mmCIF file of C-alpha atoms in Angstrom:
data_model
loop_
_atom_site.group_PDB
_atom_site.id
_atom_site.type_symbol
_atom_site.label_atom_id
_atom_site.label_comp_id
_atom_site.label_asym_id
_atom_site.label_seq_id
_atom_site.Cartn_x
_atom_site.Cartn_y
_atom_site.Cartn_z
ATOM 1 C CA UNK A 841 33.875 -146.581 -83.449
ATOM 2 C CA UNK A 842 32.070 -143.588 -81.851
ATOM 3 C CA UNK A 843 29.843 -141.620 -83.521
ATOM 4 C CA UNK A 844 28.941 -137.965 -82.792
ATOM 5 C CA UNK A 845 25.679 -136.647 -84.659
ATOM 6 C CA UNK A 846 24.867 -133.260 -85.483
ATOM 7 C CA UNK A 847 23.452 -130.262 -87.547
ATOM 8 C CA UNK A 848 25.960 -127.796 -88.837
ATOM 9 C CA UNK A 849 25.153 -124.354 -87.496
ATOM 10 C CA UNK A 850 25.439 -120.869 -88.770
ATOM 11 C CA UNK A 851 28.274 -120.337 -86.494
ATOM 12 C CA UNK A 852 30.183 -122.990 -88.051
ATOM 13 C CA UNK A 853 30.034 -121.798 -91.669
ATOM 14 C CA UNK A 854 31.720 -119.123 -93.760
ATOM 15 C CA UNK A 855 30.474 -116.720 -96.312
ATOM 16 C CA UNK A 856 29.466 -119.575 -98.720
ATOM 17 C CA UNK A 857 27.427 -121.309 -95.952
ATOM 18 C CA UNK A 858 30.046 -124.167 -95.839
ATOM 19 C CA UNK A 859 32.372 -125.328 -93.086
ATOM 20 C CA UNK A 860 36.076 -125.098 -93.776
ATOM 21 C CA UNK A 861 39.100 -127.252 -92.993
ATOM 22 C CA UNK A 862 39.543 -125.519 -89.725
ATOM 23 C CA UNK A 863 35.946 -126.066 -88.832
ATOM 24 C CA UNK A 864 36.173 -129.788 -89.591
ATOM 25 C CA UNK A 865 39.418 -130.138 -87.470
ATOM 26 C CA UNK A 866 37.286 -128.757 -84.798
ATOM 27 C CA UNK A 867 34.749 -131.426 -85.241
ATOM 28 C CA UNK A 868 37.235 -134.073 -85.290
ATOM 29 C CA UNK A 869 38.915 -132.586 -82.044
ATOM 30 C CA UNK A 870 35.540 -132.886 -80.233
ATOM 31 C CA UNK A 871 34.689 -136.203 -81.389
ATOM 32 C CA UNK A 872 37.983 -137.696 -80.488
ATOM 33 C CA UNK A 873 37.293 -136.109 -76.568
ATOM 34 C CA UNK A 874 33.660 -137.195 -76.687
ATOM 35 C CA UNK A 875 35.153 -140.687 -77.767
ATOM 36 C CA UNK A 876 37.757 -140.802 -74.698
ATOM 37 C CA UNK A 877 35.177 -139.144 -72.057
ATOM 38 C CA UNK A 878 32.410 -142.155 -72.863
ATOM 39 C CA UNK A 879 35.580 -144.535 -71.971
ATOM 40 C CA UNK A 880 36.519 -142.525 -68.851
ATOM 41 C CA UNK A 881 40.115 -141.873 -70.406
ATOM 42 C CA UNK A 882 38.880 -138.058 -71.523
ATOM 43 C CA UNK A 883 41.221 -135.167 -71.638
ATOM 44 C CA UNK A 884 40.110 -134.120 -67.780
ATOM 45 C CA UNK A 885 41.048 -137.669 -66.331
ATOM 46 C CA UNK A 886 44.370 -137.387 -68.320
ATOM 47 C CA UNK A 887 44.880 -133.788 -67.053
ATOM 48 C CA UNK A 888 44.536 -135.285 -63.314
ATOM 49 C CA UNK A 889 47.345 -137.753 -63.683
ATOM 50 C CA UNK A 890 49.512 -135.005 -65.912
ATOM 51 C CA UNK A 891 49.123 -136.991 -69.241
ATOM 52 C CA UNK A 892 47.732 -136.016 -72.767
ATOM 53 C CA UNK A 893 47.398 -136.964 -76.367
ATOM 54 C CA UNK A 894 49.085 -134.705 -78.270
ATOM 55 C CA UNK A 895 48.610 -134.190 -81.912
ATOM 56 C CA UNK A 896 51.287 -135.267 -84.118
ATOM 57 C CA UNK A 897 50.194 -134.906 -87.746
ATOM 58 C CA UNK A 898 47.077 -134.628 -89.977
ATOM 59 C CA UNK A 899 46.215 -135.866 -93.361
ATOM 60 C CA UNK A 900 42.337 -134.690 -94.525
ATOM 61 C CA UNK A 901 41.089 -135.394 -97.544
ATOM 62 C CA UNK A 902 37.715 -133.342 -98.766
ATOM 63 C CA UNK A 903 35.165 -134.451 -101.114
ATOM 64 C CA UNK A 904 32.937 -131.564 -100.282
ATOM 65 C CA UNK A 905 32.263 -129.656 -97.060
ATOM 66 C CA UNK A 906 29.020 -129.497 -94.616
ATOM 67 C CA UNK A 907 26.785 -126.961 -95.331
ATOM 68 C CA UNK A 908 24.701 -124.855 -93.234
ATOM 69 C CA UNK A 909 21.594 -126.745 -91.687
ATOM 70 C CA UNK A 910 23.253 -130.170 -92.903
ATOM 71 C CA UNK A 911 22.724 -133.111 -90.612
ATOM 72 C CA UNK A 912 25.936 -135.277 -89.981
ATOM 73 C CA UNK A 913 27.686 -137.875 -88.687
ATOM 74 C CA UNK A 914 31.539 -137.792 -87.095
ATOM 75 C CA UNK A 915 32.927 -140.894 -86.881
ATOM 76 C CA UNK A 916 36.125 -141.856 -85.256
ATOM 77 C CA UNK A 917 38.118 -144.723 -84.062
ATOM 78 C CA UNK A 918 41.795 -145.976 -83.188
ATOM 79 C CA UNK A 919 43.567 -148.467 -85.217
ATOM 80 C CA UNK A 920 46.863 -148.824 -83.867
ATOM 81 C CA UNK A 921 49.014 -148.069 -81.276
ATOM 82 C CA UNK A 922 53.054 -148.381 -81.231
ATOM 83 C CA UNK A 923 55.235 -147.563 -78.606
ATOM 84 C CA UNK A 924 54.308 -144.116 -77.537
ATOM 85 C CA UNK A 925 51.846 -143.127 -80.296
ATOM 86 C CA UNK A 926 48.527 -143.802 -80.960
ATOM 87 C CA UNK A 927 46.634 -143.648 -84.646
ATOM 88 C CA UNK A 928 43.256 -142.473 -85.291
ATOM 89 C CA UNK A 929 40.941 -142.530 -88.449
ATOM 90 C CA UNK A 930 38.082 -140.151 -88.509
ATOM 91 C CA UNK A 931 35.197 -139.575 -91.157
ATOM 92 C CA UNK A 932 32.368 -137.201 -91.706
ATOM 93 C CA UNK A 933 29.033 -138.917 -93.147
ATOM 94 C CA UNK A 934 26.127 -137.376 -94.661
ATOM 95 C CA UNK A 935 22.759 -137.647 -94.645
ATOM 96 C CA UNK A 936 22.746 -140.207 -97.201
ATOM 97 C CA UNK A 937 25.681 -142.047 -95.549
ATOM 98 C CA UNK A 938 28.045 -141.040 -98.080
ATOM 99 C CA UNK A 939 31.754 -140.119 -96.465
ATOM 100 C CA UNK A 940 32.519 -136.398 -97.506
ATOM 101 C CA UNK A 941 35.587 -136.030 -95.326
ATOM 102 C CA UNK A 942 38.078 -138.942 -94.374
ATOM 103 C CA UNK A 943 41.208 -138.207 -92.130
ATOM 104 C CA UNK A 944 43.882 -140.231 -90.687
ATOM 105 C CA UNK A 945 45.606 -138.568 -87.657
ATOM 106 C CA UNK A 946 48.814 -139.723 -85.649
ATOM 107 C CA UNK A 947 49.115 -138.858 -81.790
ATOM 108 C CA UNK A 948 51.689 -139.224 -79.075
ATOM 109 C CA UNK A 949 50.960 -139.672 -75.349
ATOM 110 C CA UNK A 950 52.725 -137.389 -73.430
ATOM 111 C CA UNK A 951 53.844 -136.637 -69.777
ATOM 112 C CA UNK A 952 53.214 -133.076 -69.364
ATOM 113 C CA UNK A 953 55.036 -132.306 -66.307
ATOM 114 C CA UNK A 954 58.363 -133.842 -67.917
ATOM 115 C CA UNK A 955 57.392 -132.471 -71.536
ATOM 116 C CA UNK A 956 58.145 -136.092 -73.215
ATOM 117 C CA UNK A 957 56.513 -138.797 -74.740
ATOM 118 C CA UNK A 958 55.977 -141.765 -72.726
ATOM 119 C CA UNK A 959 54.132 -145.255 -73.121
ATOM 120 C CA UNK A 960 50.451 -145.314 -72.824
ATOM 121 C CA UNK A 961 48.883 -147.472 -69.953
ATOM 122 C CA UNK A 962 47.825 -150.667 -70.776
ATOM 123 C CA UNK A 963 44.404 -149.956 -69.416
ATOM 124 C CA UNK A 964 44.285 -146.847 -71.682
ATOM 125 C CA UNK A 965 44.937 -149.188 -74.888
ATOM 126 C CA UNK A 966 42.426 -151.684 -73.934
ATOM 127 C CA UNK A 967 39.843 -149.064 -73.178
ATOM 128 C CA UNK A 968 39.832 -147.843 -77.059
ATOM 129 C CA UNK A 969 40.378 -151.122 -78.621
ATOM 130 C CA UNK A 970 41.343 -151.530 -82.356
ATOM 131 C CA UNK A 971 39.438 -150.952 -85.579
ATOM 132 C CA UNK A 972 40.547 -151.621 -89.176
ATOM 133 C CA UNK A 973 42.125 -148.668 -90.435
ATOM 134 C CA UNK A 974 40.095 -146.742 -93.369
ATOM 135 C CA UNK A 975 41.158 -147.409 -96.843
ATOM 136 C CA UNK A 976 42.815 -144.319 -98.164
ATOM 137 C CA UNK A 977 46.185 -143.326 -99.874
ATOM 138 C CA UNK A 978 48.171 -142.512 -96.752
ATOM 139 C CA UNK A 979 50.676 -139.655 -96.971
ATOM 140 C CA UNK A 980 54.020 -139.658 -95.168
ATOM 141 C CA UNK A 981 53.845 -138.139 -91.553
ATOM 142 C CA UNK A 982 56.661 -135.451 -91.915
ATOM 143 C CA UNK A 983 56.334 -132.559 -94.820
ATOM 144 C CA UNK A 984 59.242 -131.990 -96.972
ATOM 145 C CA UNK A 985 59.946 -128.088 -97.249
ATOM 146 C CA UNK A 986 62.645 -128.045 -99.832
ATOM 147 C CA UNK A 987 63.337 -124.701 -101.796
ATOM 148 C CA UNK A 988 62.723 -121.047 -101.090
ATOM 149 C CA UNK A 989 59.952 -119.701 -98.619
ATOM 150 C CA UNK A 990 58.193 -116.055 -98.872
ATOM 151 C CA UNK A 991 58.421 -114.651 -94.917
ATOM 152 C CA UNK A 992 55.082 -113.093 -94.457
ATOM 153 C CA UNK A 993 53.733 -110.440 -91.873
ATOM 154 C CA UNK A 994 54.448 -111.928 -88.091
ATOM 155 C CA UNK A 995 51.896 -112.521 -85.828
ATOM 156 C CA UNK A 996 51.163 -113.184 -82.127
ATOM 157 C CA UNK A 997 49.494 -115.707 -80.405
ATOM 158 C CA UNK A 998 46.399 -114.665 -78.494
ATOM 159 C CA UNK A 999 44.619 -115.929 -75.161
ATOM 160 C CA UNK A 1000 41.726 -116.617 -77.921
ATOM 161 C CA UNK A 1001 43.861 -119.368 -79.562
ATOM 162 C CA UNK A 1002 44.889 -121.647 -76.383
ATOM 163 C CA UNK A 1003 43.348 -125.002 -75.594
ATOM 164 C CA UNK A 1004 43.119 -126.523 -71.912
ATOM 165 C CA UNK A 1005 46.804 -127.143 -72.002
ATOM 166 C CA UNK A 1006 47.670 -123.801 -72.600
ATOM 167 C CA UNK A 1007 48.972 -124.346 -76.026
ATOM 168 C CA UNK A 1008 48.019 -122.798 -79.009
ATOM 169 C CA UNK A 1009 44.425 -125.088 -80.290
ATOM 170 C CA UNK A 1010 45.366 -127.732 -83.140
ATOM 171 C CA UNK A 1011 42.751 -126.079 -85.588
ATOM 172 C CA UNK A 1012 44.074 -122.677 -84.989
ATOM 173 C CA UNK A 1013 47.290 -123.290 -86.592
ATOM 174 C CA UNK A 1014 45.405 -124.132 -89.632
ATOM 175 C CA UNK A 1015 43.214 -121.175 -89.458
ATOM 176 C CA UNK A 1016 45.948 -118.828 -89.278
ATOM 177 C CA UNK A 1017 47.702 -120.688 -92.323
ATOM 178 C CA UNK A 1018 44.456 -120.599 -94.231
ATOM 179 C CA UNK A 1019 44.435 -116.676 -94.022
ATOM 180 C CA UNK A 1020 47.515 -116.735 -96.703
ATOM 181 C CA UNK A 1021 45.774 -119.082 -99.298
ATOM 182 C CA UNK A 1022 44.563 -117.502 -102.691
ATOM 183 C CA UNK A 1023 40.971 -116.078 -102.740
ATOM 184 C CA UNK A 1024 39.778 -118.841 -105.114
ATOM 185 C CA UNK A 1025 42.074 -121.886 -103.635
ATOM 186 C CA UNK A 1026 39.662 -124.947 -102.818
ATOM 187 C CA UNK A 1027 41.432 -127.387 -100.099
ATOM 188 C CA UNK A 1028 41.008 -130.806 -101.438
ATOM 189 C CA UNK A 1029 43.576 -132.364 -99.006
ATOM 190 C CA UNK A 1030 45.343 -130.774 -95.987
ATOM 191 C CA UNK A 1031 48.448 -132.365 -94.145
ATOM 192 C CA UNK A 1032 49.851 -130.994 -91.153
ATOM 193 C CA UNK A 1033 52.883 -131.891 -88.902
ATOM 194 C CA UNK A 1034 52.839 -130.443 -85.430
ATOM 195 C CA UNK A 1035 56.806 -129.778 -84.436
ATOM 196 C CA UNK A 1036 56.249 -128.252 -81.003
ATOM 197 C CA UNK A 1037 53.257 -126.301 -79.109
ATOM 198 C CA UNK A 1038 53.482 -122.244 -79.546
ATOM 199 C CA UNK A 1039 52.142 -120.544 -76.378
ATOM 200 C CA UNK A 1040 50.511 -117.266 -75.350
ATOM 201 C CA UNK A 1041 52.625 -114.466 -76.759
ATOM 202 C CA UNK A 1042 54.918 -116.321 -79.181
ATOM 203 C CA UNK A 1043 55.334 -114.814 -82.175
ATOM 204 C CA UNK A 1044 54.556 -116.612 -85.370
ATOM 205 C CA UNK A 1045 56.259 -115.852 -88.761
ATOM 206 C CA UNK A 1046 54.483 -117.351 -91.589
ATOM 207 C CA UNK A 1047 56.575 -118.720 -94.789
ATOM 208 C CA UNK A 1048 54.751 -119.539 -97.839
ATOM 209 C CA UNK A 1049 55.647 -121.694 -100.724
ATOM 210 C CA UNK A 1050 53.609 -122.305 -103.894
ATOM 211 C CA UNK A 1051 54.072 -125.325 -106.114
ATOM 212 C CA UNK A 1052 51.363 -125.916 -108.469
ATOM 213 C CA UNK A 1053 48.516 -127.266 -106.998
ATOM 214 C CA UNK A 1054 50.350 -127.285 -103.188
ATOM 215 C CA UNK A 1055 50.608 -124.516 -101.092
ATOM 216 C CA UNK A 1056 52.959 -124.815 -98.038
ATOM 217 C CA UNK A 1057 52.807 -122.429 -95.058
ATOM 218 C CA UNK A 1058 55.268 -122.982 -92.100
ATOM 219 C CA UNK A 1059 54.300 -121.184 -88.989
ATOM 220 C CA UNK A 1060 57.866 -120.761 -87.171
ATOM 221 C CA UNK A 1061 59.931 -118.526 -84.760
ATOM 222 C CA UNK A 1062 62.443 -116.053 -85.345
ATOM 223 C CA UNK A 1063 65.031 -118.400 -85.841
ATOM 224 C CA UNK A 1064 63.048 -119.841 -88.799
ATOM 225 C CA UNK A 1065 62.162 -123.141 -86.453
ATOM 226 C CA UNK A 1066 58.568 -124.128 -87.248
ATOM 227 C CA UNK A 1067 56.114 -124.930 -84.858
ATOM 228 C CA UNK A 1068 53.856 -126.358 -87.376
ATOM 229 C CA UNK A 1069 54.009 -127.187 -90.928
ATOM 230 C CA UNK A 1070 50.878 -126.967 -93.343
ATOM 231 C CA UNK A 1071 50.408 -128.338 -96.895
ATOM 232 C CA UNK A 1072 47.245 -127.455 -98.844
ATOM 233 C CA UNK A 1073 46.331 -129.255 -102.164
ATOM 234 C CA UNK A 1074 43.820 -127.250 -104.195
ATOM 235 C CA UNK A 1075 41.375 -128.930 -106.046
ATOM 236 C CA UNK A 1076 37.714 -128.409 -107.121
ATOM 237 C CA UNK A 1077 35.255 -129.453 -104.424
ATOM 238 C CA UNK A 1078 31.489 -129.878 -106.260
#
């Protein structure tokens, strides 16, 4: 397990002095990168060899969100490698040692020059090792999108959204999707399915569907093909 200790800063919280789900993803993304760096298989190293771990899906469950000034620990570990995929858990733990956010993630190991998934090298898998997966109610990787969706105002991918792979950053999709949640919607669980990467100046067309406590938002192209599908479950968080 790799642990990242930190204090929640003012720039990481909203008007309610709480970090939101997009910020949680930033914590997880940073923690996974620092974990890989500590094993000498970080993003810079992989980029030099034309490789990258590309996120395929998230399932994140929040009991509550970190608050301004709070001391937290972000933990992560790999629990399975199979073919071209890797699976990783995350937990945010408060100062009392209680888990407040738990997550599952699935990643594809990509040859970035060829644009296709490849088998991870044996040494890469051995570097991470494996630990038992966390006890949680695991949801399917794919998100069902049957029924009608409401089309919303299109938006353009700006430079500020890009990561080091020149793709739209994983958390920015969620940040954009959250703009279409009702004002009092409290996200208890988030699922994200990444279908393909948006790049600079791509046009994203948000499509929204509300089904009880679940709100699904697709970010699609002009042909209706999704880049990303997000599913938010509303639950009061105390």
